[in-house]
Structure formats: structure tokens, C-alpha cells
PDB file of C-alpha atoms in Angstrom:
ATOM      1  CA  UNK A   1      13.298  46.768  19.762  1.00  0.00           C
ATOM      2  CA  UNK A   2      15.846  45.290  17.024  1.00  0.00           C
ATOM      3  CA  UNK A   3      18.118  44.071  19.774  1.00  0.00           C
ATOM      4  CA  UNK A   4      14.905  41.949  21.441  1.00  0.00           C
ATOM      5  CA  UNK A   5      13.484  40.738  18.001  1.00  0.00           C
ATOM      6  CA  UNK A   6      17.439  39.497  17.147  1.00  0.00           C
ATOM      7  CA  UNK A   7      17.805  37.659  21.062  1.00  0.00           C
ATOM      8  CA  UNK A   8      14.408  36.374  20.604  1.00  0.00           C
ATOM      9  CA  UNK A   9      14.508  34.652  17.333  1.00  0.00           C
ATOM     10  CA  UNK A  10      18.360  33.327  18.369  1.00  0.00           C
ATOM     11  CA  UNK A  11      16.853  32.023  21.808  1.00  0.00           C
ATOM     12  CA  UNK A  12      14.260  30.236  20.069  1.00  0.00           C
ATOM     13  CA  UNK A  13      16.224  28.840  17.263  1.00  0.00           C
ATOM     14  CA  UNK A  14      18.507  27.461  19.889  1.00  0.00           C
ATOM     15  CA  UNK A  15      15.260  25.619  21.980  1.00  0.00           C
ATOM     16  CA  UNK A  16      15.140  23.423  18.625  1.00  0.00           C
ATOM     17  CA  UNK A  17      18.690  23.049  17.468  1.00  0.00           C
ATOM     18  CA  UNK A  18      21.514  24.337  20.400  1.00  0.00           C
ATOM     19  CA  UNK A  19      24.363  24.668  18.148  1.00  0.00           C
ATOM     20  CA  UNK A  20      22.605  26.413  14.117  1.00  0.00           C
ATOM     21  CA  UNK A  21      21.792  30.476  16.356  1.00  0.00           C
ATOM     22  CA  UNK A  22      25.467  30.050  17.317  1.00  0.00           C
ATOM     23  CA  UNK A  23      27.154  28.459  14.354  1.00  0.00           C
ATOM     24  CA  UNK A  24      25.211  31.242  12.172  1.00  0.00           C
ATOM     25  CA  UNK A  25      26.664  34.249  14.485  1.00  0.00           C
ATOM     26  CA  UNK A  26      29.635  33.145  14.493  1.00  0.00           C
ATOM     27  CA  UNK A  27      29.925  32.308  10.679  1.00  0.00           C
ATOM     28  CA  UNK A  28      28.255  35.632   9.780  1.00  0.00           C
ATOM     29  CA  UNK A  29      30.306  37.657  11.937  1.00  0.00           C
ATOM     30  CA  UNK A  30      33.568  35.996  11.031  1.00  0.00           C
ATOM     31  CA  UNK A  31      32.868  35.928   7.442  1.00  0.00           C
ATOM     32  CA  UNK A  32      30.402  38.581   6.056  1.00  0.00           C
ATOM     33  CA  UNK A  33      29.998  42.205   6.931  1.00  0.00           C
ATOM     34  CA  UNK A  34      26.787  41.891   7.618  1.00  0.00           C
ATOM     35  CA  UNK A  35      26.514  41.548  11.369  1.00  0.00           C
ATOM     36  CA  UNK A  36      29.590  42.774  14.156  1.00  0.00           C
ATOM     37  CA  UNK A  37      29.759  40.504  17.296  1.00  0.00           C
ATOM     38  CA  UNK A  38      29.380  42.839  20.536  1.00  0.00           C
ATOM     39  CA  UNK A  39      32.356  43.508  22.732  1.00  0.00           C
ATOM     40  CA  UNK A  40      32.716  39.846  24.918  1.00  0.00           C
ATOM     41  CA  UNK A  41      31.152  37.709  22.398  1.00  0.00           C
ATOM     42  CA  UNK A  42      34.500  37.470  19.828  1.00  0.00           C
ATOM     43  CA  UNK A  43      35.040  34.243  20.674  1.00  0.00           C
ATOM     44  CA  UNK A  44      32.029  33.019  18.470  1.00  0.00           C
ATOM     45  CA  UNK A  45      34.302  34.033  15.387  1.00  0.00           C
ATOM     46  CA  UNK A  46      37.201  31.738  16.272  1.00  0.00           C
ATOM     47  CA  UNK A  47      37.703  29.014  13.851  1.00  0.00           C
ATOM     48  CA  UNK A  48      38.251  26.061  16.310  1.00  0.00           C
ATOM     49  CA  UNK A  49      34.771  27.435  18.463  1.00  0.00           C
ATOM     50  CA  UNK A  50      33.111  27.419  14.994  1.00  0.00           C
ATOM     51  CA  UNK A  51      34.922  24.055  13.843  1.00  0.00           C
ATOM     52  CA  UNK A  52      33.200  22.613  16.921  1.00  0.00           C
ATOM     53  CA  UNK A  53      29.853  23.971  16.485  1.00  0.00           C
ATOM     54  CA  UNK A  54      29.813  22.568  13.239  1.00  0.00           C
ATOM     55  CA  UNK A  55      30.836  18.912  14.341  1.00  0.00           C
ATOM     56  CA  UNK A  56      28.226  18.661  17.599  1.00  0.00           C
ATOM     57  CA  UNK A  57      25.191  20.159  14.548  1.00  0.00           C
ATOM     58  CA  UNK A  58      26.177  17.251  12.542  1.00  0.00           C
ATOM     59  CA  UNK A  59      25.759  14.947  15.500  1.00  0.00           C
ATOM     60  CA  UNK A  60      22.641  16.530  16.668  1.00  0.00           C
ATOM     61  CA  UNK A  61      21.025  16.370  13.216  1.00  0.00           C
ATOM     62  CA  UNK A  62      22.036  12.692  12.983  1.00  0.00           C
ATOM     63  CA  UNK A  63      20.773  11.767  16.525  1.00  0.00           C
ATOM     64  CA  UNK A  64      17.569  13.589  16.210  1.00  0.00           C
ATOM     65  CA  UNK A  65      16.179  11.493  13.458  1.00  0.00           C
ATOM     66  CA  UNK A  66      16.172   8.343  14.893  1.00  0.00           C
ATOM     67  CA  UNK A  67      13.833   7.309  16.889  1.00  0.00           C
ATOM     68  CA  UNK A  68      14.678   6.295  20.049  1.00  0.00           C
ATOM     69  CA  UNK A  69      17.609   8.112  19.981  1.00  0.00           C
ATOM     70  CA  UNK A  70      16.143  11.535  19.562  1.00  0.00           C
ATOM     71  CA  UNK A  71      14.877  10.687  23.128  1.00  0.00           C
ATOM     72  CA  UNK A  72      17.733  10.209  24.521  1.00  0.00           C
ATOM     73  CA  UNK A  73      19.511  13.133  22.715  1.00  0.00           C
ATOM     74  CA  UNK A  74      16.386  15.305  23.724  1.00  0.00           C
ATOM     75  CA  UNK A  75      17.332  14.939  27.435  1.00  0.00           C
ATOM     76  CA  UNK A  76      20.886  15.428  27.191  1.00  0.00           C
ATOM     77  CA  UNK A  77      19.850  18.598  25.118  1.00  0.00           C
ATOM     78  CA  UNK A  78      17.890  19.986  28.216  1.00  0.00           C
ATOM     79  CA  UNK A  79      21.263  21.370  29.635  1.00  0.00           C
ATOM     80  CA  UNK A  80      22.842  22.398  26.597  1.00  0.00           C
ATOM     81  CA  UNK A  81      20.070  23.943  24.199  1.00  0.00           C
ATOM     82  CA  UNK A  82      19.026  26.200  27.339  1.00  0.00           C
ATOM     83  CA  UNK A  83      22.562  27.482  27.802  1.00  0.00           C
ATOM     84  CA  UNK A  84      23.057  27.935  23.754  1.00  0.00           C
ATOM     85  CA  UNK A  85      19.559  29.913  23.962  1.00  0.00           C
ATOM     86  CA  UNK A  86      21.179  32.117  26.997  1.00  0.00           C
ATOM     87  CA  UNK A  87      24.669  32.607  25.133  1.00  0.00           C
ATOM     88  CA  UNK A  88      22.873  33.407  22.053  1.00  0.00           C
ATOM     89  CA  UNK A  89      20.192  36.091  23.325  1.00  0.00           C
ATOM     90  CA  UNK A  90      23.183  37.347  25.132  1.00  0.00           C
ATOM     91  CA  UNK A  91      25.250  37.849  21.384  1.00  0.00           C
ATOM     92  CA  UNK A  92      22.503  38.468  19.633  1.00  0.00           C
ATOM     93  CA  UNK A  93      20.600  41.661  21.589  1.00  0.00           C
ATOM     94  CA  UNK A  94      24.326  43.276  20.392  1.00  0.00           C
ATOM     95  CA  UNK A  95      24.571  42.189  17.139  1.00  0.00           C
ATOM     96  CA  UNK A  96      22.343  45.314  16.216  1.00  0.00           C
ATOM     97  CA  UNK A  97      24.631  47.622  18.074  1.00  0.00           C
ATOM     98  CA  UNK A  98      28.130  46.351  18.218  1.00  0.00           C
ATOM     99  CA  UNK A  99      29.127  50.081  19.971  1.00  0.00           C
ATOM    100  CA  UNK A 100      26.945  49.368  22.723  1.00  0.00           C
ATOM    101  CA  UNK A 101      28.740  48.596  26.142  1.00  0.00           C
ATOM    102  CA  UNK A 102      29.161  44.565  27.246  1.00  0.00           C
ATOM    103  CA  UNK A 103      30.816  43.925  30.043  1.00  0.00           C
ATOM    104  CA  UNK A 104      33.421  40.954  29.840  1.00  0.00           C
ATOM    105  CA  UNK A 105      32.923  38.590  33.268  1.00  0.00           C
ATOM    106  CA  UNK A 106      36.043  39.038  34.747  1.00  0.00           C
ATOM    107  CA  UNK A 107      34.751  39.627  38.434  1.00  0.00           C
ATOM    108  CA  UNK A 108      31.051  37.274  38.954  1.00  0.00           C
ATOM    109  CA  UNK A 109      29.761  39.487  41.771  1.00  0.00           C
ATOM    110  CA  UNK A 110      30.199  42.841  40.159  1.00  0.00           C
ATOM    111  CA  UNK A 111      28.642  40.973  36.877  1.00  0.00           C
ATOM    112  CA  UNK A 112      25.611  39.682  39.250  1.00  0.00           C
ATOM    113  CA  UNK A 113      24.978  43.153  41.202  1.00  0.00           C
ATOM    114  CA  UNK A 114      25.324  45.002  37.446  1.00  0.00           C
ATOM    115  CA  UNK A 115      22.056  43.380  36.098  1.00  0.00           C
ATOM    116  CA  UNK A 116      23.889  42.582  33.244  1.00  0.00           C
ATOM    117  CA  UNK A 117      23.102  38.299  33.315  1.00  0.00           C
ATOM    118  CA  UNK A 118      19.089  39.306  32.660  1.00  0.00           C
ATOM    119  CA  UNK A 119      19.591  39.146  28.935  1.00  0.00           C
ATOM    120  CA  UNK A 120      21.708  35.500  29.642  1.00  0.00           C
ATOM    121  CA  UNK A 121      18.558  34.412  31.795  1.00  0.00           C
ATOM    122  CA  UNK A 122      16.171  35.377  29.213  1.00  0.00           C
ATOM    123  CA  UNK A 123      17.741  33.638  26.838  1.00  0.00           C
ATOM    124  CA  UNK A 124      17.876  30.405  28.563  1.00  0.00           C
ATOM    125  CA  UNK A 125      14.198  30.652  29.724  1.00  0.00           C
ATOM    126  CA  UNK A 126      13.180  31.105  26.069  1.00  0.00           C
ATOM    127  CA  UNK A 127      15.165  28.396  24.850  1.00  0.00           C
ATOM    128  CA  UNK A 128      14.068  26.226  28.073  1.00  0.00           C
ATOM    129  CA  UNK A 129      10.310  26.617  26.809  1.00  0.00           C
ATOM    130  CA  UNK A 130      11.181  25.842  23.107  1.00  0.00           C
ATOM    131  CA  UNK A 131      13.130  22.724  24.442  1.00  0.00           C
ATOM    132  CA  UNK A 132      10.059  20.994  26.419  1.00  0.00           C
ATOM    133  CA  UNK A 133       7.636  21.406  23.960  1.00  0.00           C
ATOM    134  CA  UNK A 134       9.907  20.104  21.086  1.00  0.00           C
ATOM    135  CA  UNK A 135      10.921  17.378  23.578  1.00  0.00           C
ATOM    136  CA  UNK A 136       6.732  16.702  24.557  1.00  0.00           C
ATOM    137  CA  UNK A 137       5.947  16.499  20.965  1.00  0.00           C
ATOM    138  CA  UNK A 138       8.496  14.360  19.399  1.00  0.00           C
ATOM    139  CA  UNK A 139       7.452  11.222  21.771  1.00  0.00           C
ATOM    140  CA  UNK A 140       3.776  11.440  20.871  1.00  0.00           C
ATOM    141  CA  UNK A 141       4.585  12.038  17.181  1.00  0.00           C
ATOM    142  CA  UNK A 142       7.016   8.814  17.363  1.00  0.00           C
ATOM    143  CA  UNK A 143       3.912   6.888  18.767  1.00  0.00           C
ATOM    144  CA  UNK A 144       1.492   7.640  16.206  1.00  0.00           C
ATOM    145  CA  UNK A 145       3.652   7.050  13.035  1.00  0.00           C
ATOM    146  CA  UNK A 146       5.819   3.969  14.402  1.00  0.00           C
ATOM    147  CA  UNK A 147       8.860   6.065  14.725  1.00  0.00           C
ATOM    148  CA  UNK A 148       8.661   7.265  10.885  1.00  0.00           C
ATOM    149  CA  UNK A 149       7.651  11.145  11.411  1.00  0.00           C
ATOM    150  CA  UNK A 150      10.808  11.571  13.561  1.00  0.00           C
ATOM    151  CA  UNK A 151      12.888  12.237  10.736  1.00  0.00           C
ATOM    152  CA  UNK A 152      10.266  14.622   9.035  1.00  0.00           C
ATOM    153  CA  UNK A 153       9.477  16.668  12.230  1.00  0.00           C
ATOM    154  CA  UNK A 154      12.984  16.640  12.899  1.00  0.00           C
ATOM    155  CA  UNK A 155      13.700  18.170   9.347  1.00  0.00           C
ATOM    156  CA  UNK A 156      11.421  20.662   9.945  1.00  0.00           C
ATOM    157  CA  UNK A 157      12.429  21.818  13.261  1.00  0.00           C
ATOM    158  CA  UNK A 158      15.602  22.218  11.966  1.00  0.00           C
ATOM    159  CA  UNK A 159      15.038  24.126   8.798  1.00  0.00           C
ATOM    160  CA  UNK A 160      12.985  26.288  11.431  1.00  0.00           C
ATOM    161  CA  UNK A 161      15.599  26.833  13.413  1.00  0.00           C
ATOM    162  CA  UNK A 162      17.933  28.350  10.499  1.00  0.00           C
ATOM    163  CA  UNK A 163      14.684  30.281   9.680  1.00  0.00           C
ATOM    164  CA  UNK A 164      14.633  31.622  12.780  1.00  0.00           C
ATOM    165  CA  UNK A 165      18.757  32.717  12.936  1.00  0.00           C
ATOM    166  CA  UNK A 166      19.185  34.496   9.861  1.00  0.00           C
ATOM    167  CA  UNK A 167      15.641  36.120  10.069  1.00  0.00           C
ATOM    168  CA  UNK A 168      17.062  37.746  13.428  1.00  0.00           C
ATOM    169  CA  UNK A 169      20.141  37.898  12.646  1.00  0.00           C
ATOM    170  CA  UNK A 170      19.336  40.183   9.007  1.00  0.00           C
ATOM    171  CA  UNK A 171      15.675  41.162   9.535  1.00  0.00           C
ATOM    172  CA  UNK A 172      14.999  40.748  12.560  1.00  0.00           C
ATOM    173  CA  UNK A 173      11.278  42.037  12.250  1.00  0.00           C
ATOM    174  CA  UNK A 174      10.368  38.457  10.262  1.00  0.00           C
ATOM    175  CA  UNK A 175      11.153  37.036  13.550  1.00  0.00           C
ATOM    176  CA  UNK A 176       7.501  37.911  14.629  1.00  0.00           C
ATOM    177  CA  UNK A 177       6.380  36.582  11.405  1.00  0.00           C
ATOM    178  CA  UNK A 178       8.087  32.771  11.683  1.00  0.00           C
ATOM    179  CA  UNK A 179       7.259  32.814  15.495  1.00  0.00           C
ATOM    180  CA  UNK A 180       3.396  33.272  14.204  1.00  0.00           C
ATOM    181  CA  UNK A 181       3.632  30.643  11.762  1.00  0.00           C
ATOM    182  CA  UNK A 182       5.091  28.507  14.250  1.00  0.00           C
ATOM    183  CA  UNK A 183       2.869  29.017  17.107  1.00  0.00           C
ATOM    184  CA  UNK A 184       0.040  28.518  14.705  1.00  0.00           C
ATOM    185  CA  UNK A 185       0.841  25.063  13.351  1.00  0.00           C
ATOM    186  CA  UNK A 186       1.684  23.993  17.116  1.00  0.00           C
ATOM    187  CA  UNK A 187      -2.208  25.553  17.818  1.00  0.00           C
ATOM    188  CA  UNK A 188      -3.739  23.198  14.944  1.00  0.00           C
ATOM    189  CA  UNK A 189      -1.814  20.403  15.732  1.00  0.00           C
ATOM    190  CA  UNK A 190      -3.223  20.782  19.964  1.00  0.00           C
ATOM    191  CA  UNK A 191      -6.399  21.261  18.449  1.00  0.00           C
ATOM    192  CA  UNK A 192      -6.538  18.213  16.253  1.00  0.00           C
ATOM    193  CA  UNK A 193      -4.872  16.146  18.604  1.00  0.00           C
ATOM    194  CA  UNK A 194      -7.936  16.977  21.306  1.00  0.00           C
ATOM    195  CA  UNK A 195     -10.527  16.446  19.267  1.00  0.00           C
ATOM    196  CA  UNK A 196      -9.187  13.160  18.458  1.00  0.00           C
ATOM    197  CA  UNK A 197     -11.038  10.276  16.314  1.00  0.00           C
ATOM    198  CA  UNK A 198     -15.216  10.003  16.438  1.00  0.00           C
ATOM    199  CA  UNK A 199     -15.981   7.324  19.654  1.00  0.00           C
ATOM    200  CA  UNK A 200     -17.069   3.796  18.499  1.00  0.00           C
ATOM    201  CA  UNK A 201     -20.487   5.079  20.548  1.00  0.00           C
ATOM    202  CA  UNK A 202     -20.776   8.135  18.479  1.00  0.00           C
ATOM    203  CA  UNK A 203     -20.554   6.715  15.001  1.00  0.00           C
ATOM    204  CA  UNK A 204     -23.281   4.126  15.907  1.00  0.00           C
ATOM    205  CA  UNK A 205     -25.526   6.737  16.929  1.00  0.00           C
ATOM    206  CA  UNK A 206     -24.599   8.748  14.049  1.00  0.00           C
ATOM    207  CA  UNK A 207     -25.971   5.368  12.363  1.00  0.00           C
ATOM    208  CA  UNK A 208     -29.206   5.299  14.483  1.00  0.00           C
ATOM    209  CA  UNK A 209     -29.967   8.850  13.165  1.00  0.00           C
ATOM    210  CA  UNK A 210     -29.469   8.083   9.523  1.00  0.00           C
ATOM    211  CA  UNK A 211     -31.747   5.446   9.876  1.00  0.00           C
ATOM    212  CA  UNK A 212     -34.696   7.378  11.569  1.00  0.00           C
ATOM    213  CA  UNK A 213     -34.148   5.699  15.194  1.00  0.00           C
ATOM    214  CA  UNK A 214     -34.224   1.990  13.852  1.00  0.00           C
ATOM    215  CA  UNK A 215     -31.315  -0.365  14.565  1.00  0.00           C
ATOM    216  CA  UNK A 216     -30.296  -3.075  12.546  1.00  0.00           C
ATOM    217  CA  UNK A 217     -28.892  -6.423  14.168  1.00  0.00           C
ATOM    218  CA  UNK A 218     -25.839  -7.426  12.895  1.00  0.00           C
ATOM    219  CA  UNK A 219     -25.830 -10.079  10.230  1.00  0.00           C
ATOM    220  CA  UNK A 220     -23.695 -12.580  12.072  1.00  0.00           C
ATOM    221  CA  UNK A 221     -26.410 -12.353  14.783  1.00  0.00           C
ATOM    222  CA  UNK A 222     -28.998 -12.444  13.004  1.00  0.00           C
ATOM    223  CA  UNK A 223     -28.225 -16.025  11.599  1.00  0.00           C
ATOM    224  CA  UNK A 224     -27.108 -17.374  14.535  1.00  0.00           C
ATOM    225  CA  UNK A 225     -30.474 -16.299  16.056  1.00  0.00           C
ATOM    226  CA  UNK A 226     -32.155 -18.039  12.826  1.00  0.00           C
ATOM    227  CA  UNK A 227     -30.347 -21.461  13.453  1.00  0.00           C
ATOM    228  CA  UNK A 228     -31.264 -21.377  16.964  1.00  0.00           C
ATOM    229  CA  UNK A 229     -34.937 -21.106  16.677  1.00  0.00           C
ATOM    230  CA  UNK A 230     -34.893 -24.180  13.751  1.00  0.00           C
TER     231      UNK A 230
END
């Protein structure tokens, strides 16, 4: 159950930012003693794989604040952010049992007829369905705040996305907790967003009520109907 909770919350961290899920393995595993990378997955620890992983987050934190740009990043990041969320599901569903037995890809059919890619695909898919809703939301957000909530929403998405890594990677059980949290906020926001602002026909016969059935002319017409009786 640890192993899914840990791939989960990697997977999902990955749909928002590709490179913090693997960046945080890698640094955790190289660094602490806190978490073991599985059999296969040592490469994460190298210092040139984790020099580059830090370079492309800078760029991707950059990019994804400004508006137009985060766009453009957003469908670059449809390739990449899926793979990241396979790689890291794959890493991370071993990080709670480094003993287990991973199979290094040395022959692709005998890795294909093994079963052993499922974790990989879930991963991806995960990540995949993270990716298009952060990549349907941050257009409409753009549009309804002139570009200025892209660096906010993009702030958040990536403090959410280290929120999600270490939770899985150290406990991973508050990786139900932040996906809640998460999945509620996105709930509100659909729900607000839907309901939308009161119709120009509604609010006057919100008026009509108020004033028993009886409507008032405007002002404006009401002169001009004046000076063209006189």
C-alpha cells in the first residue's frame, strides 16, 4: 500500500512540475538516509542527472509564470511531465522496499512479456491527467486576471508539487491527505466557475420583486419622454 501511496503522490507531483518528484528522489537518496533508490533507478543519484534536473526546474519555474509563455511551455511539457510521472512512479513504488526485485531493461521484449512496464504506464497516465487539467486551467485563469494570476497559480502548483514529493517520499499516507485538499479546491473552483455571475435578466427581475411587481422607467427615458410631449 506504501509503495502505491509513494508512486502516486510522485506521479502527481510530476503532472504539475516534471523535474521537483525526480530532483527530490534523487537528492534524498543521494544525500540523506532516509529513502534507498530500488535496484535500476541509481542513476537518479548521479550528480550530473541531478545537476540537470536542477537547471531544466529553474527554467520551468521561470517559464511557467509568464503568461503567454506558460502556454507554450505547457505543451512542450505534455511529453516530458508524462514521462517524469512514469519514471517517477516507477522509482518511487521501490523507494519503500529497496530489497524488492527491479529488473534493469537490458532485453525490451522480455521487459514487455514480464509485466514489469505497468507501474511505468501508471505513472505516465497519472501524470498525463495532472498535466491537462493544469494545462486547461492556466488559460482560463490567464483570461480572467489579464495574465496576473499566472504567477500565483503557478506558485502554488509548484509548492504543491514539493508537497506532494516529500509527503510520498517520507509519509507517504499524507499523500491521500494533499490529494484531498487538492481535488477539493479544483471542485470549488468548477463549481464557482459554473455558476458564474447573476444574468443582466435576473438582477432586473430580482428588482421587479423588491418592488412588488412595479417597474420603474429609467430616468434618461423618462425626460426624454417629458420633452417630447412639450
Amino acid at each position: 500500500m506504501f509503495e502505491i501511496l509513494a508512486g502516486t503522490g510522485l506521479a502527481a507531483a510530476a503532472g504539475l512540475n516534471a523535474y521537483v518528484p525526480l530532483l527530490a528522489l534523487g537528492a534524498l537518496a543521494r544525500w540523506t538516509d532516509l529513502i534507498s533508490t530500488p535496484a535500476g533507478w541509481e542513476w537518479l543519484t548521479d550528480g550530473w542527472v541531478l545537476t540537470v534536473l536542477g537547471v531544466l526546474l529553474l527554467l520551468e519555474v521561470v517559464a511557467d509564470k509568464i503568461p503567454g509563455v506558460d502556454h507554450v511551455n505547457d505543451i512542450v511539457q505534455t511529453i516530458v511531465r508524462p514521462g517524469a510521472g512514469g519514471i517517477a512512479f516507477g522509482a518511487g513504488v521501490g523507494t519503500q522496499d529497496p530489497g524488492a526485485a527491479h529488473t534493469v531493461v537490458t532485453d525490451p521484449a522480455a521487459f514487455v512479456s514480464s509485466g514489469q512496464w505497468a507501474p511505468v504506464l501508471v505513472g505516465v497516465l497519472l501524470a498525463l491527467a495532472v498535466h491537462a487539467a493544469k494545462a486547461l486551467l492556466r488559460p482560463v485563469v490567464n483570461a480572467a486576471t489579464f495574465g496576473l494570476g499566472a504567477p500565483v497559480l503557478s506558485a502554488a502548483e509548484d509548492a504543491t508539487s514539493v508537497t506532494l514529493s516529500l509527503a510520498a517520499l517520507l509519509a507517504p499516507l499524507l499523500v491521500v491527505g494533499v490529494l484531498i485538499v487538492v481535488g477539493a479546491v479544483w471542485w470549488r473552483w468548477r463549481r464557482g466557475r459554473r455558476r458564474g455571475p447573476a444574468a443582466p435578466a435576473d438582477a432586473v427581475s430580482a428588482q421587479v420583486r423588491q418592488r412588488g411587481g412595479r417597474t420603474r422607467p429609467p430616468l434618461a427615458d423618462t425626460e426624454n419622454a417629458k420633452e417630447g410631449t412639450s
